[in-house]
Amino acid sequence: MPDQIADLPDLRADCTRCFGLCCVALPFARSADFALDKPAGRPCPNLRGDHRCGIHADLRQKGFTGCTVYDCFGAGQKVSQVTFGGQDWRTGSEEHARRMFDVFPVVRQLHELLWYLTEALGLPAARPVHPELRRALEKTERLTRRTAEELAALDVAAHRQEVNVLLLRTSELARAGVGGKGRGKGKGRGRDRRGADLMGARLRGADLRGVSLRGACLIAADLTGADLRGADLIGADLRDADLTDADLTGAFFLTQPQLNAARGSGGTRLPASVSRPVHWTAGG
C-alpha cells in the first residue's frame, strides 16, 4: 500500500498547534487507564498554562495509560487554528470554551473518517470504488471546515454510516484473494469475524490472513506470531493484545491508538501507516 497516510500531517496530532483540547474537553474515569476522575470541560490537573502536559514523559508510570493510547487524528489543531481561528479556550468567554469543547469530538470523528478514506484510496484492489471514496473524502473534509455552530448541529453518526458502506465495500475488495490454506480464493470459512468476542483468545500463530476483524474484541488475546496480513482491523479492540512477532503487513484500517493499546516486540511487522509504539521493547 502506498504510504499516503504517512505524508498527511493534517491527520496526525500536532500538540504544538492545539490548545490541549483532549486534556480538557474529554472526561476521565478513575480506572486502570486514568489515575483520577475528571468531568468533561475541566482541565486535567497535569495540563500546564502553555497547554502542554506536565507529566508527558511519565504518563504510564503515573497511571495515565489512557492518554498514551489516544489520538485525535489532527482534530485538535483543526479546531484550535481553523474552526476557532487561534483563539484558545482560556482567553475567550465561557460560551466560547463550551462551543470549542462541544465541537472537538465531532471533528475528531470526521478526521478519523478522513484517515480511513485516505487509506482506502491507497489500496489498489479498491480501485473500483475510488471515485466514490474520493467524493466521500472531499465531502468529509468540507464538513470539518464548517462553522462551530454547524459542526455542533451535525449528524455525524449519519455521515459515519454513509462512509461505512464504502469502507465495507473497500474491505471486501481488498481481502478478496487473500487467505490461508483451504480458503480457495479467499472465500473460506471463518473469514468474517466482525464483532467476534475473542477476549483472551489463544490465537498464537493463527492464520488470520484476509480475515475481517471489524469491531472484534481482542482484549488480552494471544496473537503471538499470528499472520494478520491483509486483515481488516477497523474498530478492533486490541487492548493488551499480544502482537509479539505477529505479521500485520498489509493489514488495513489499523490506527495508532489501537496499536498503542497492544503489546508487541521488535519482531512485530507493521504497515507503513503506523509507527512502532515507544513502550514496546525489542525483546517483547
PDB file of C-alpha atoms in Angstrom:
ATOM      1  CA  MET A   1       0.000   0.000   0.000  1.00  0.00           C
ATOM      2  CA  PRO A   2       1.393   3.461  -0.872  1.00  0.00           C
ATOM      3  CA  ASP A   3       2.361   5.335   2.271  1.00  0.00           C
ATOM      4  CA  GLN A   4      -0.128   8.109   1.582  1.00  0.00           C
ATOM      5  CA  ILE A   5      -1.248   8.499   5.189  1.00  0.00           C
ATOM      6  CA  ALA A   6       2.286   8.962   6.489  1.00  0.00           C
ATOM      7  CA  ASP A   7       2.580  12.057   4.262  1.00  0.00           C
ATOM      8  CA  LEU A   8      -0.561  13.741   5.609  1.00  0.00           C
ATOM      9  CA  PRO A   9       0.445  15.807   8.662  1.00  0.00           C
ATOM     10  CA  ASP A  10      -3.074  17.228   8.956  1.00  0.00           C
ATOM     11  CA  LEU A  11      -4.270  13.750  10.026  1.00  0.00           C
ATOM     12  CA  ARG A  12      -1.633  13.403  12.736  1.00  0.00           C
ATOM     13  CA  ALA A  13      -1.864  15.192  16.065  1.00  0.00           C
ATOM     14  CA  ASP A  14       0.286  18.307  16.372  1.00  0.00           C
ATOM     15  CA  CYS A  15       0.097  19.312  20.016  1.00  0.00           C
ATOM     16  CA  THR A  16       2.161  22.449  19.345  1.00  0.00           C
ATOM     17  CA  ARG A  17      -0.799  23.868  17.374  1.00  0.00           C
ATOM     18  CA  CYS A  18      -3.533  22.664  19.742  1.00  0.00           C
ATOM     19  CA  PHE A  19      -4.880  24.155  22.974  1.00  0.00           C
ATOM     20  CA  GLY A  20      -4.727  20.884  24.903  1.00  0.00           C
ATOM     21  CA  LEU A  21      -8.307  20.074  23.915  1.00  0.00           C
ATOM     22  CA  CYS A  22      -8.153  16.348  24.685  1.00  0.00           C
ATOM     23  CA  CYS A  23      -6.945  17.252  28.191  1.00  0.00           C
ATOM     24  CA  VAL A  24      -9.952  19.489  28.809  1.00  0.00           C
ATOM     25  CA  ALA A  25     -12.913  18.584  26.609  1.00  0.00           C
ATOM     26  CA  LEU A  26     -12.928  14.847  27.348  1.00  0.00           C
ATOM     27  CA  PRO A  27     -13.904  13.172  30.652  1.00  0.00           C
ATOM     28  CA  PHE A  28     -11.691  10.746  32.592  1.00  0.00           C
ATOM     29  CA  ALA A  29     -12.900   7.963  34.885  1.00  0.00           C
ATOM     30  CA  ARG A  30     -10.598   6.611  37.583  1.00  0.00           C
ATOM     31  CA  SER A  31      -9.566   3.175  36.324  1.00  0.00           C
ATOM     32  CA  ALA A  32      -6.603   1.203  35.056  1.00  0.00           C
ATOM     33  CA  ASP A  33      -6.363   3.850  32.313  1.00  0.00           C
ATOM     34  CA  PHE A  34      -6.652   7.012  34.411  1.00  0.00           C
ATOM     35  CA  ALA A  35      -5.443   7.836  37.894  1.00  0.00           C
ATOM     36  CA  LEU A  36      -8.325  10.212  38.632  1.00  0.00           C
ATOM     37  CA  ASP A  37     -11.852  11.280  37.738  1.00  0.00           C
ATOM     38  CA  LYS A  38     -12.242  14.360  35.569  1.00  0.00           C
ATOM     39  CA  PRO A  39     -15.504  15.663  34.086  1.00  0.00           C
ATOM     40  CA  ALA A  40     -15.721  16.931  30.528  1.00  0.00           C
ATOM     41  CA  GLY A  41     -14.821  20.603  30.249  1.00  0.00           C
ATOM     42  CA  ARG A  42     -12.492  20.677  33.250  1.00  0.00           C
ATOM     43  CA  PRO A  43      -8.728  20.850  32.606  1.00  0.00           C
ATOM     44  CA  CYS A  44      -6.654  17.875  33.708  1.00  0.00           C
ATOM     45  CA  PRO A  45      -4.550  18.935  36.724  1.00  0.00           C
ATOM     46  CA  ASN A  46      -1.460  17.910  34.760  1.00  0.00           C
ATOM     47  CA  LEU A  47      -2.174  20.445  31.993  1.00  0.00           C
ATOM     48  CA  ARG A  48       0.197  23.405  32.160  1.00  0.00           C
ATOM     49  CA  GLY A  49      -0.578  27.006  31.282  1.00  0.00           C
ATOM     50  CA  ASP A  50       1.095  26.596  27.885  1.00  0.00           C
ATOM     51  CA  HIS A  51      -1.344  23.775  27.000  1.00  0.00           C
ATOM     52  CA  ARG A  52       1.335  21.101  27.433  1.00  0.00           C
ATOM     53  CA  CYS A  53       1.208  18.023  29.659  1.00  0.00           C
ATOM     54  CA  GLY A  54       3.367  18.302  32.754  1.00  0.00           C
ATOM     55  CA  ILE A  55       3.929  14.539  33.001  1.00  0.00           C
ATOM     56  CA  HIS A  56       4.020  13.610  29.318  1.00  0.00           C
ATOM     57  CA  ALA A  57       7.227  11.594  29.641  1.00  0.00           C
ATOM     58  CA  ASP A  58       5.844   9.607  32.598  1.00  0.00           C
ATOM     59  CA  LEU A  59       2.168   9.118  31.710  1.00  0.00           C
ATOM     60  CA  ARG A  60       2.228   5.323  32.001  1.00  0.00           C
ATOM     61  CA  GLN A  61       4.170   5.371  35.246  1.00  0.00           C
ATOM     62  CA  LYS A  62       1.788   7.979  36.710  1.00  0.00           C
ATOM     63  CA  GLY A  63      -1.339   5.951  35.882  1.00  0.00           C
ATOM     64  CA  PHE A  64      -2.440   7.719  32.696  1.00  0.00           C
ATOM     65  CA  THR A  65      -2.091   4.921  30.168  1.00  0.00           C
ATOM     66  CA  GLY A  66      -5.350   6.070  28.579  1.00  0.00           C
ATOM     67  CA  CYS A  67      -3.646   9.262  27.428  1.00  0.00           C
ATOM     68  CA  THR A  68      -0.909   7.315  25.662  1.00  0.00           C
ATOM     69  CA  VAL A  69      -3.379   5.365  23.522  1.00  0.00           C
ATOM     70  CA  TYR A  70      -5.452   8.376  22.454  1.00  0.00           C
ATOM     71  CA  ASP A  71      -5.080  10.126  19.103  1.00  0.00           C
ATOM     72  CA  CYS A  72      -7.207  12.962  17.739  1.00  0.00           C
ATOM     73  CA  PHE A  73      -6.105  12.386  14.098  1.00  0.00           C
ATOM     74  CA  GLY A  74      -5.231  16.071  13.865  1.00  0.00           C
ATOM     75  CA  ALA A  75      -8.639  17.319  15.020  1.00  0.00           C
ATOM     76  CA  GLY A  76      -7.061  19.290  17.857  1.00  0.00           C
ATOM     77  CA  GLN A  77      -5.134  21.639  15.628  1.00  0.00           C
ATOM     78  CA  LYS A  78      -8.039  21.890  13.146  1.00  0.00           C
ATOM     79  CA  VAL A  79     -10.446  23.053  15.859  1.00  0.00           C
ATOM     80  CA  SER A  80      -7.861  25.311  17.517  1.00  0.00           C
ATOM     81  CA  GLN A  81      -6.445  27.003  14.442  1.00  0.00           C
ATOM     82  CA  VAL A  82      -9.200  26.747  11.816  1.00  0.00           C
ATOM     83  CA  THR A  83     -12.617  26.467  13.467  1.00  0.00           C
ATOM     84  CA  PHE A  84     -11.779  28.979  16.206  1.00  0.00           C
ATOM     85  CA  GLY A  85      -9.103  30.959  14.392  1.00  0.00           C
ATOM     86  CA  GLY A  86      -6.376  30.540  17.017  1.00  0.00           C
ATOM     87  CA  GLN A  87      -8.397  31.893  19.962  1.00  0.00           C
ATOM     88  CA  ASP A  88      -7.952  29.486  22.849  1.00  0.00           C
ATOM     89  CA  TRP A  89     -10.467  28.482  25.491  1.00  0.00           C
ATOM     90  CA  ARG A  90      -8.538  30.171  28.297  1.00  0.00           C
ATOM     91  CA  THR A  91      -8.814  33.682  26.856  1.00  0.00           C
ATOM     92  CA  GLY A  92     -12.327  33.506  25.383  1.00  0.00           C
ATOM     93  CA  SER A  93     -15.691  33.585  27.118  1.00  0.00           C
ATOM     94  CA  GLU A  94     -17.252  30.590  28.866  1.00  0.00           C
ATOM     95  CA  GLU A  95     -19.565  30.183  25.876  1.00  0.00           C
ATOM     96  CA  HIS A  96     -16.561  30.206  23.531  1.00  0.00           C
ATOM     97  CA  ALA A  97     -14.901  27.465  25.601  1.00  0.00           C
ATOM     98  CA  ARG A  98     -18.069  25.379  25.764  1.00  0.00           C
ATOM     99  CA  ARG A  99     -18.542  25.529  21.988  1.00  0.00           C
ATOM    100  CA  MET A 100     -14.913  24.550  21.428  1.00  0.00           C
ATOM    101  CA  PHE A 101     -15.278  21.538  23.723  1.00  0.00           C
ATOM    102  CA  ASP A 102     -18.526  20.510  22.007  1.00  0.00           C
ATOM    103  CA  VAL A 103     -17.036  20.739  18.523  1.00  0.00           C
ATOM    104  CA  PHE A 104     -13.778  18.902  19.225  1.00  0.00           C
ATOM    105  CA  PRO A 105     -15.283  15.353  19.474  1.00  0.00           C
ATOM    106  CA  VAL A 106     -17.261  15.951  16.268  1.00  0.00           C
ATOM    107  CA  VAL A 107     -14.202  16.992  14.276  1.00  0.00           C
ATOM    108  CA  ARG A 108     -12.238  14.136  15.797  1.00  0.00           C
ATOM    109  CA  GLN A 109     -14.752  11.653  14.347  1.00  0.00           C
ATOM    110  CA  LEU A 110     -14.590  13.357  10.957  1.00  0.00           C
ATOM    111  CA  HIS A 111     -10.788  13.264  10.949  1.00  0.00           C
ATOM    112  CA  GLU A 112     -10.827   9.573  11.804  1.00  0.00           C
ATOM    113  CA  LEU A 113     -13.040   9.035   8.746  1.00  0.00           C
ATOM    114  CA  LEU A 114     -10.569  11.055   6.665  1.00  0.00           C
ATOM    115  CA  TRP A 115      -7.843   8.674   7.832  1.00  0.00           C
ATOM    116  CA  TYR A 116      -9.804   5.602   6.730  1.00  0.00           C
ATOM    117  CA  LEU A 117     -10.843   7.147   3.423  1.00  0.00           C
ATOM    118  CA  THR A 118      -7.284   8.206   2.651  1.00  0.00           C
ATOM    119  CA  GLU A 119      -6.037   4.711   3.392  1.00  0.00           C
ATOM    120  CA  ALA A 120      -8.795   3.181   1.253  1.00  0.00           C
ATOM    121  CA  LEU A 121      -7.728   5.358  -1.682  1.00  0.00           C
ATOM    122  CA  GLY A 122      -4.231   3.914  -1.322  1.00  0.00           C
ATOM    123  CA  LEU A 123      -5.441   0.325  -1.777  1.00  0.00           C
ATOM    124  CA  PRO A 124      -5.078  -0.727  -5.432  1.00  0.00           C
ATOM    125  CA  ALA A 125      -7.655  -3.503  -5.010  1.00  0.00           C
ATOM    126  CA  ALA A 126     -10.269  -0.898  -4.089  1.00  0.00           C
ATOM    127  CA  ARG A 127      -9.875   0.916  -7.402  1.00  0.00           C
ATOM    128  CA  PRO A 128     -13.499   0.158  -8.475  1.00  0.00           C
ATOM    129  CA  VAL A 129     -14.771   2.367  -5.643  1.00  0.00           C
ATOM    130  CA  HIS A 130     -12.026   5.016  -5.742  1.00  0.00           C
ATOM    131  CA  PRO A 131     -14.310   7.641  -7.353  1.00  0.00           C
ATOM    132  CA  GLU A 132     -16.900   7.203  -4.596  1.00  0.00           C
ATOM    133  CA  LEU A 133     -14.220   7.183  -1.923  1.00  0.00           C
ATOM    134  CA  ARG A 134     -12.745  10.383  -3.310  1.00  0.00           C
ATOM    135  CA  ARG A 135     -16.125  12.111  -3.254  1.00  0.00           C
ATOM    136  CA  ALA A 136     -16.686  10.941   0.323  1.00  0.00           C
ATOM    137  CA  LEU A 137     -13.267  12.228   1.348  1.00  0.00           C
ATOM    138  CA  GLU A 138     -13.922  15.636  -0.226  1.00  0.00           C
ATOM    139  CA  LYS A 139     -17.327  15.858   1.457  1.00  0.00           C
ATOM    140  CA  THR A 140     -15.872  14.903   4.839  1.00  0.00           C
ATOM    141  CA  GLU A 141     -13.104  17.474   4.515  1.00  0.00           C
ATOM    142  CA  ARG A 142     -15.674  20.163   3.690  1.00  0.00           C
ATOM    143  CA  LEU A 143     -17.643  19.193   6.797  1.00  0.00           C
ATOM    144  CA  THR A 144     -14.569  19.716   9.000  1.00  0.00           C
ATOM    145  CA  ARG A 145     -14.391  23.310   7.796  1.00  0.00           C
ATOM    146  CA  ARG A 146     -17.924  24.281   8.742  1.00  0.00           C
ATOM    147  CA  THR A 147     -18.602  26.864  11.434  1.00  0.00           C
ATOM    148  CA  ALA A 148     -18.682  25.870  15.088  1.00  0.00           C
ATOM    149  CA  GLU A 149     -22.456  26.187  15.124  1.00  0.00           C
ATOM    150  CA  GLU A 150     -22.839  23.982  12.049  1.00  0.00           C
ATOM    151  CA  LEU A 151     -20.460  21.362  13.412  1.00  0.00           C
ATOM    152  CA  ALA A 152     -22.263  21.218  16.759  1.00  0.00           C
ATOM    153  CA  ALA A 153     -25.538  20.510  14.926  1.00  0.00           C
ATOM    154  CA  LEU A 154     -24.043  17.966  12.501  1.00  0.00           C
ATOM    155  CA  ASP A 155     -25.487  14.443  12.479  1.00  0.00           C
ATOM    156  CA  VAL A 156     -22.055  12.837  12.460  1.00  0.00           C
ATOM    157  CA  ALA A 157     -23.481   9.351  13.086  1.00  0.00           C
ATOM    158  CA  ALA A 158     -25.427   9.510   9.831  1.00  0.00           C
ATOM    159  CA  HIS A 159     -22.329  10.598   7.943  1.00  0.00           C
ATOM    160  CA  ARG A 160     -20.278   7.804   9.505  1.00  0.00           C
ATOM    161  CA  GLN A 161     -22.870   5.277   8.360  1.00  0.00           C
ATOM    162  CA  GLU A 162     -22.732   6.667   4.837  1.00  0.00           C
ATOM    163  CA  VAL A 163     -18.948   6.346   4.759  1.00  0.00           C
ATOM    164  CA  ASN A 164     -19.042   2.912   6.390  1.00  0.00           C
ATOM    165  CA  VAL A 165     -20.898   1.477   3.408  1.00  0.00           C
ATOM    166  CA  LEU A 166     -17.935   2.429   1.222  1.00  0.00           C
ATOM    167  CA  LEU A 167     -15.401   1.146   3.743  1.00  0.00           C
ATOM    168  CA  LEU A 168     -17.178  -2.222   3.868  1.00  0.00           C
ATOM    169  CA  ARG A 169     -17.012  -2.486   0.105  1.00  0.00           C
ATOM    170  CA  THR A 170     -13.351  -1.481   0.230  1.00  0.00           C
ATOM    171  CA  SER A 171     -12.700  -4.248   2.748  1.00  0.00           C
ATOM    172  CA  GLU A 172     -14.357  -6.861   0.559  1.00  0.00           C
ATOM    173  CA  LEU A 173     -12.288  -5.840  -2.450  1.00  0.00           C
ATOM    174  CA  ALA A 174      -9.015  -5.616  -0.522  1.00  0.00           C
ATOM    175  CA  ARG A 175      -9.444  -9.013   1.133  1.00  0.00           C
ATOM    176  CA  ALA A 176     -10.566 -10.868  -1.999  1.00  0.00           C
ATOM    177  CA  GLY A 177      -7.965 -13.452  -2.930  1.00  0.00           C
ATOM    178  CA  VAL A 178      -6.178 -13.160   0.418  1.00  0.00           C
ATOM    179  CA  GLY A 179      -6.353 -16.189   2.665  1.00  0.00           C
ATOM    180  CA  GLY A 180      -4.719 -19.252   4.091  1.00  0.00           C
ATOM    181  CA  LYS A 181      -4.787 -22.914   3.179  1.00  0.00           C
ATOM    182  CA  GLY A 182      -8.158 -24.361   2.331  1.00  0.00           C
ATOM    183  CA  ARG A 183      -9.678 -20.975   1.592  1.00  0.00           C
ATOM    184  CA  GLY A 184      -9.511 -21.185  -2.157  1.00  0.00           C
ATOM    185  CA  LYS A 185      -9.715 -17.658  -3.494  1.00  0.00           C
ATOM    186  CA  GLY A 186     -10.085 -16.132  -0.093  1.00  0.00           C
ATOM    187  CA  LYS A 187     -13.654 -17.344   0.400  1.00  0.00           C
ATOM    188  CA  GLY A 188     -13.154 -19.867   3.168  1.00  0.00           C
ATOM    189  CA  ARG A 189     -14.950 -20.425   6.435  1.00  0.00           C
ATOM    190  CA  GLY A 190     -14.092 -18.057   9.248  1.00  0.00           C
ATOM    191  CA  ARG A 191     -13.057 -15.082   7.101  1.00  0.00           C
ATOM    192  CA  ASP A 192     -15.763 -12.863   8.622  1.00  0.00           C
ATOM    193  CA  ARG A 193     -15.186 -12.351  12.354  1.00  0.00           C
ATOM    194  CA  ARG A 194     -16.892  -8.975  12.588  1.00  0.00           C
ATOM    195  CA  GLY A 195     -17.781  -8.162  16.177  1.00  0.00           C
ATOM    196  CA  ALA A 196     -16.442 -11.515  17.385  1.00  0.00           C
ATOM    197  CA  ASP A 197     -15.800 -11.931  21.106  1.00  0.00           C
ATOM    198  CA  LEU A 198     -12.173 -13.063  21.156  1.00  0.00           C
ATOM    199  CA  MET A 199     -11.246 -11.686  24.558  1.00  0.00           C
ATOM    200  CA  GLY A 200      -8.270 -13.640  25.865  1.00  0.00           C
ATOM    201  CA  ALA A 201      -8.396 -15.960  22.851  1.00  0.00           C
ATOM    202  CA  ARG A 202      -5.435 -18.240  22.212  1.00  0.00           C
ATOM    203  CA  LEU A 203      -4.530 -17.306  18.668  1.00  0.00           C
ATOM    204  CA  ARG A 204      -0.801 -17.896  18.816  1.00  0.00           C
ATOM    205  CA  GLY A 205       0.452 -18.494  15.287  1.00  0.00           C
ATOM    206  CA  ALA A 206      -3.087 -18.288  13.870  1.00  0.00           C
ATOM    207  CA  ASP A 207      -3.576 -17.809  10.137  1.00  0.00           C
ATOM    208  CA  LEU A 208      -5.795 -14.722  10.005  1.00  0.00           C
ATOM    209  CA  ARG A 209      -4.840 -13.576   6.534  1.00  0.00           C
ATOM    210  CA  GLY A 210      -7.618 -11.627   4.856  1.00  0.00           C
ATOM    211  CA  VAL A 211      -9.963 -12.025   7.823  1.00  0.00           C
ATOM    212  CA  SER A 212     -12.406  -9.270   8.726  1.00  0.00           C
ATOM    213  CA  LEU A 213     -11.954  -8.427  12.402  1.00  0.00           C
ATOM    214  CA  ARG A 214     -14.043  -5.267  12.247  1.00  0.00           C
ATOM    215  CA  GLY A 215     -15.141  -4.352  15.762  1.00  0.00           C
ATOM    216  CA  ALA A 216     -13.849  -7.651  17.171  1.00  0.00           C
ATOM    217  CA  CYS A 217     -12.991  -7.789  20.882  1.00  0.00           C
ATOM    218  CA  LEU A 218      -9.369  -8.952  21.062  1.00  0.00           C
ATOM    219  CA  ILE A 219      -8.632  -7.684  24.566  1.00  0.00           C
ATOM    220  CA  ALA A 220      -5.705  -9.650  26.037  1.00  0.00           C
ATOM    221  CA  ALA A 221      -5.778 -12.082  23.102  1.00  0.00           C
ATOM    222  CA  ASP A 222      -2.575 -14.018  22.441  1.00  0.00           C
ATOM    223  CA  LEU A 223      -1.690 -13.187  18.835  1.00  0.00           C
ATOM    224  CA  THR A 224       1.971 -14.077  19.180  1.00  0.00           C
ATOM    225  CA  GLY A 225       3.322 -14.926  15.748  1.00  0.00           C
ATOM    226  CA  ALA A 226      -0.140 -14.640  14.170  1.00  0.00           C
ATOM    227  CA  ASP A 227      -0.405 -13.886  10.455  1.00  0.00           C
ATOM    228  CA  LEU A 228      -2.684 -10.859  10.048  1.00  0.00           C
ATOM    229  CA  ARG A 229      -1.605  -9.873   6.566  1.00  0.00           C
ATOM    230  CA  GLY A 230      -4.441  -8.276   4.635  1.00  0.00           C
ATOM    231  CA  ALA A 231      -6.797  -8.351   7.635  1.00  0.00           C
ATOM    232  CA  ASP A 232      -9.409  -5.633   8.210  1.00  0.00           C
ATOM    233  CA  LEU A 233      -8.861  -4.256  11.730  1.00  0.00           C
ATOM    234  CA  ILE A 234     -11.204  -1.282  11.764  1.00  0.00           C
ATOM    235  CA  GLY A 235     -12.561  -0.788  15.280  1.00  0.00           C
ATOM    236  CA  ALA A 236     -10.941  -3.959  16.651  1.00  0.00           C
ATOM    237  CA  ASP A 237     -10.235  -3.659  20.387  1.00  0.00           C
ATOM    238  CA  LEU A 238      -6.558  -4.584  20.793  1.00  0.00           C
ATOM    239  CA  ARG A 239      -6.107  -3.507  24.394  1.00  0.00           C
ATOM    240  CA  ASP A 240      -3.387  -5.630  25.962  1.00  0.00           C
ATOM    241  CA  ALA A 241      -3.415  -7.995  22.965  1.00  0.00           C
ATOM    242  CA  ASP A 242      -0.021  -9.662  22.490  1.00  0.00           C
ATOM    243  CA  LEU A 243       1.259  -8.950  18.978  1.00  0.00           C
ATOM    244  CA  THR A 244       4.779 -10.199  19.632  1.00  0.00           C
ATOM    245  CA  ASP A 245       6.323 -11.308  16.314  1.00  0.00           C
ATOM    246  CA  ALA A 246       2.925 -11.053  14.596  1.00  0.00           C
ATOM    247  CA  ASP A 247       2.811 -10.058  10.923  1.00  0.00           C
ATOM    248  CA  LEU A 248       0.445  -7.159  10.243  1.00  0.00           C
ATOM    249  CA  THR A 249       1.975  -6.324   6.867  1.00  0.00           C
ATOM    250  CA  GLY A 250      -0.800  -5.146   4.595  1.00  0.00           C
ATOM    251  CA  ALA A 251      -3.377  -5.131   7.398  1.00  0.00           C
ATOM    252  CA  PHE A 252      -5.600  -2.116   6.853  1.00  0.00           C
ATOM    253  CA  PHE A 253      -7.726   0.337   8.811  1.00  0.00           C
ATOM    254  CA  LEU A 254      -5.335  -0.149  11.740  1.00  0.00           C
ATOM    255  CA  THR A 255      -4.812   3.065  13.710  1.00  0.00           C
ATOM    256  CA  GLN A 256      -2.059   4.210  16.017  1.00  0.00           C
ATOM    257  CA  PRO A 257      -4.341   4.255  19.103  1.00  0.00           C
ATOM    258  CA  GLN A 258      -5.202   0.574  18.531  1.00  0.00           C
ATOM    259  CA  LEU A 259      -1.539  -0.314  18.255  1.00  0.00           C
ATOM    260  CA  ASN A 260      -0.556   1.786  21.269  1.00  0.00           C
ATOM    261  CA  ALA A 261      -3.057  -0.157  23.377  1.00  0.00           C
ATOM    262  CA  ALA A 262      -1.497  -3.505  22.426  1.00  0.00           C
ATOM    263  CA  ARG A 263       1.759  -5.227  23.348  1.00  0.00           C
ATOM    264  CA  GLY A 264       4.376  -6.117  20.784  1.00  0.00           C
ATOM    265  CA  SER A 265       8.046  -6.528  20.029  1.00  0.00           C
ATOM    266  CA  GLY A 266      10.821  -5.550  17.681  1.00  0.00           C
ATOM    267  CA  GLY A 267       9.822  -8.561  15.628  1.00  0.00           C
ATOM    268  CA  THR A 268       6.244  -7.381  15.066  1.00  0.00           C
ATOM    269  CA  ARG A 269       5.838  -6.432  11.406  1.00  0.00           C
ATOM    270  CA  LEU A 270       3.673  -3.376  10.832  1.00  0.00           C
ATOM    271  CA  PRO A 271       2.000  -1.486   7.964  1.00  0.00           C
ATOM    272  CA  ALA A 272       3.812   1.674   6.864  1.00  0.00           C
ATOM    273  CA  SER A 273       0.890   3.830   8.032  1.00  0.00           C
ATOM    274  CA  VAL A 274       1.623   3.295  11.747  1.00  0.00           C
ATOM    275  CA  SER A 275       4.684   3.546  13.985  1.00  0.00           C
ATOM    276  CA  ARG A 276       6.079   1.077  16.489  1.00  0.00           C
ATOM    277  CA  PRO A 277       4.886   2.207  19.945  1.00  0.00           C
ATOM    278  CA  VAL A 278       7.689   3.520  22.113  1.00  0.00           C
ATOM    279  CA  HIS A 279       6.668   1.323  25.060  1.00  0.00           C
ATOM    280  CA  TRP A 280       7.287  -1.865  23.072  1.00  0.00           C
ATOM    281  CA  THR A 281      10.670  -3.350  23.765  1.00  0.00           C
ATOM    282  CA  ALA A 282      12.929  -5.123  21.329  1.00  0.00           C
ATOM    283  CA  GLY A 283      12.602  -8.266  23.362  1.00  0.00           C
ATOM    284  CA  GLY A 284       8.808  -8.443  23.519  1.00  0.00           C
TER     285      GLY A 284
END
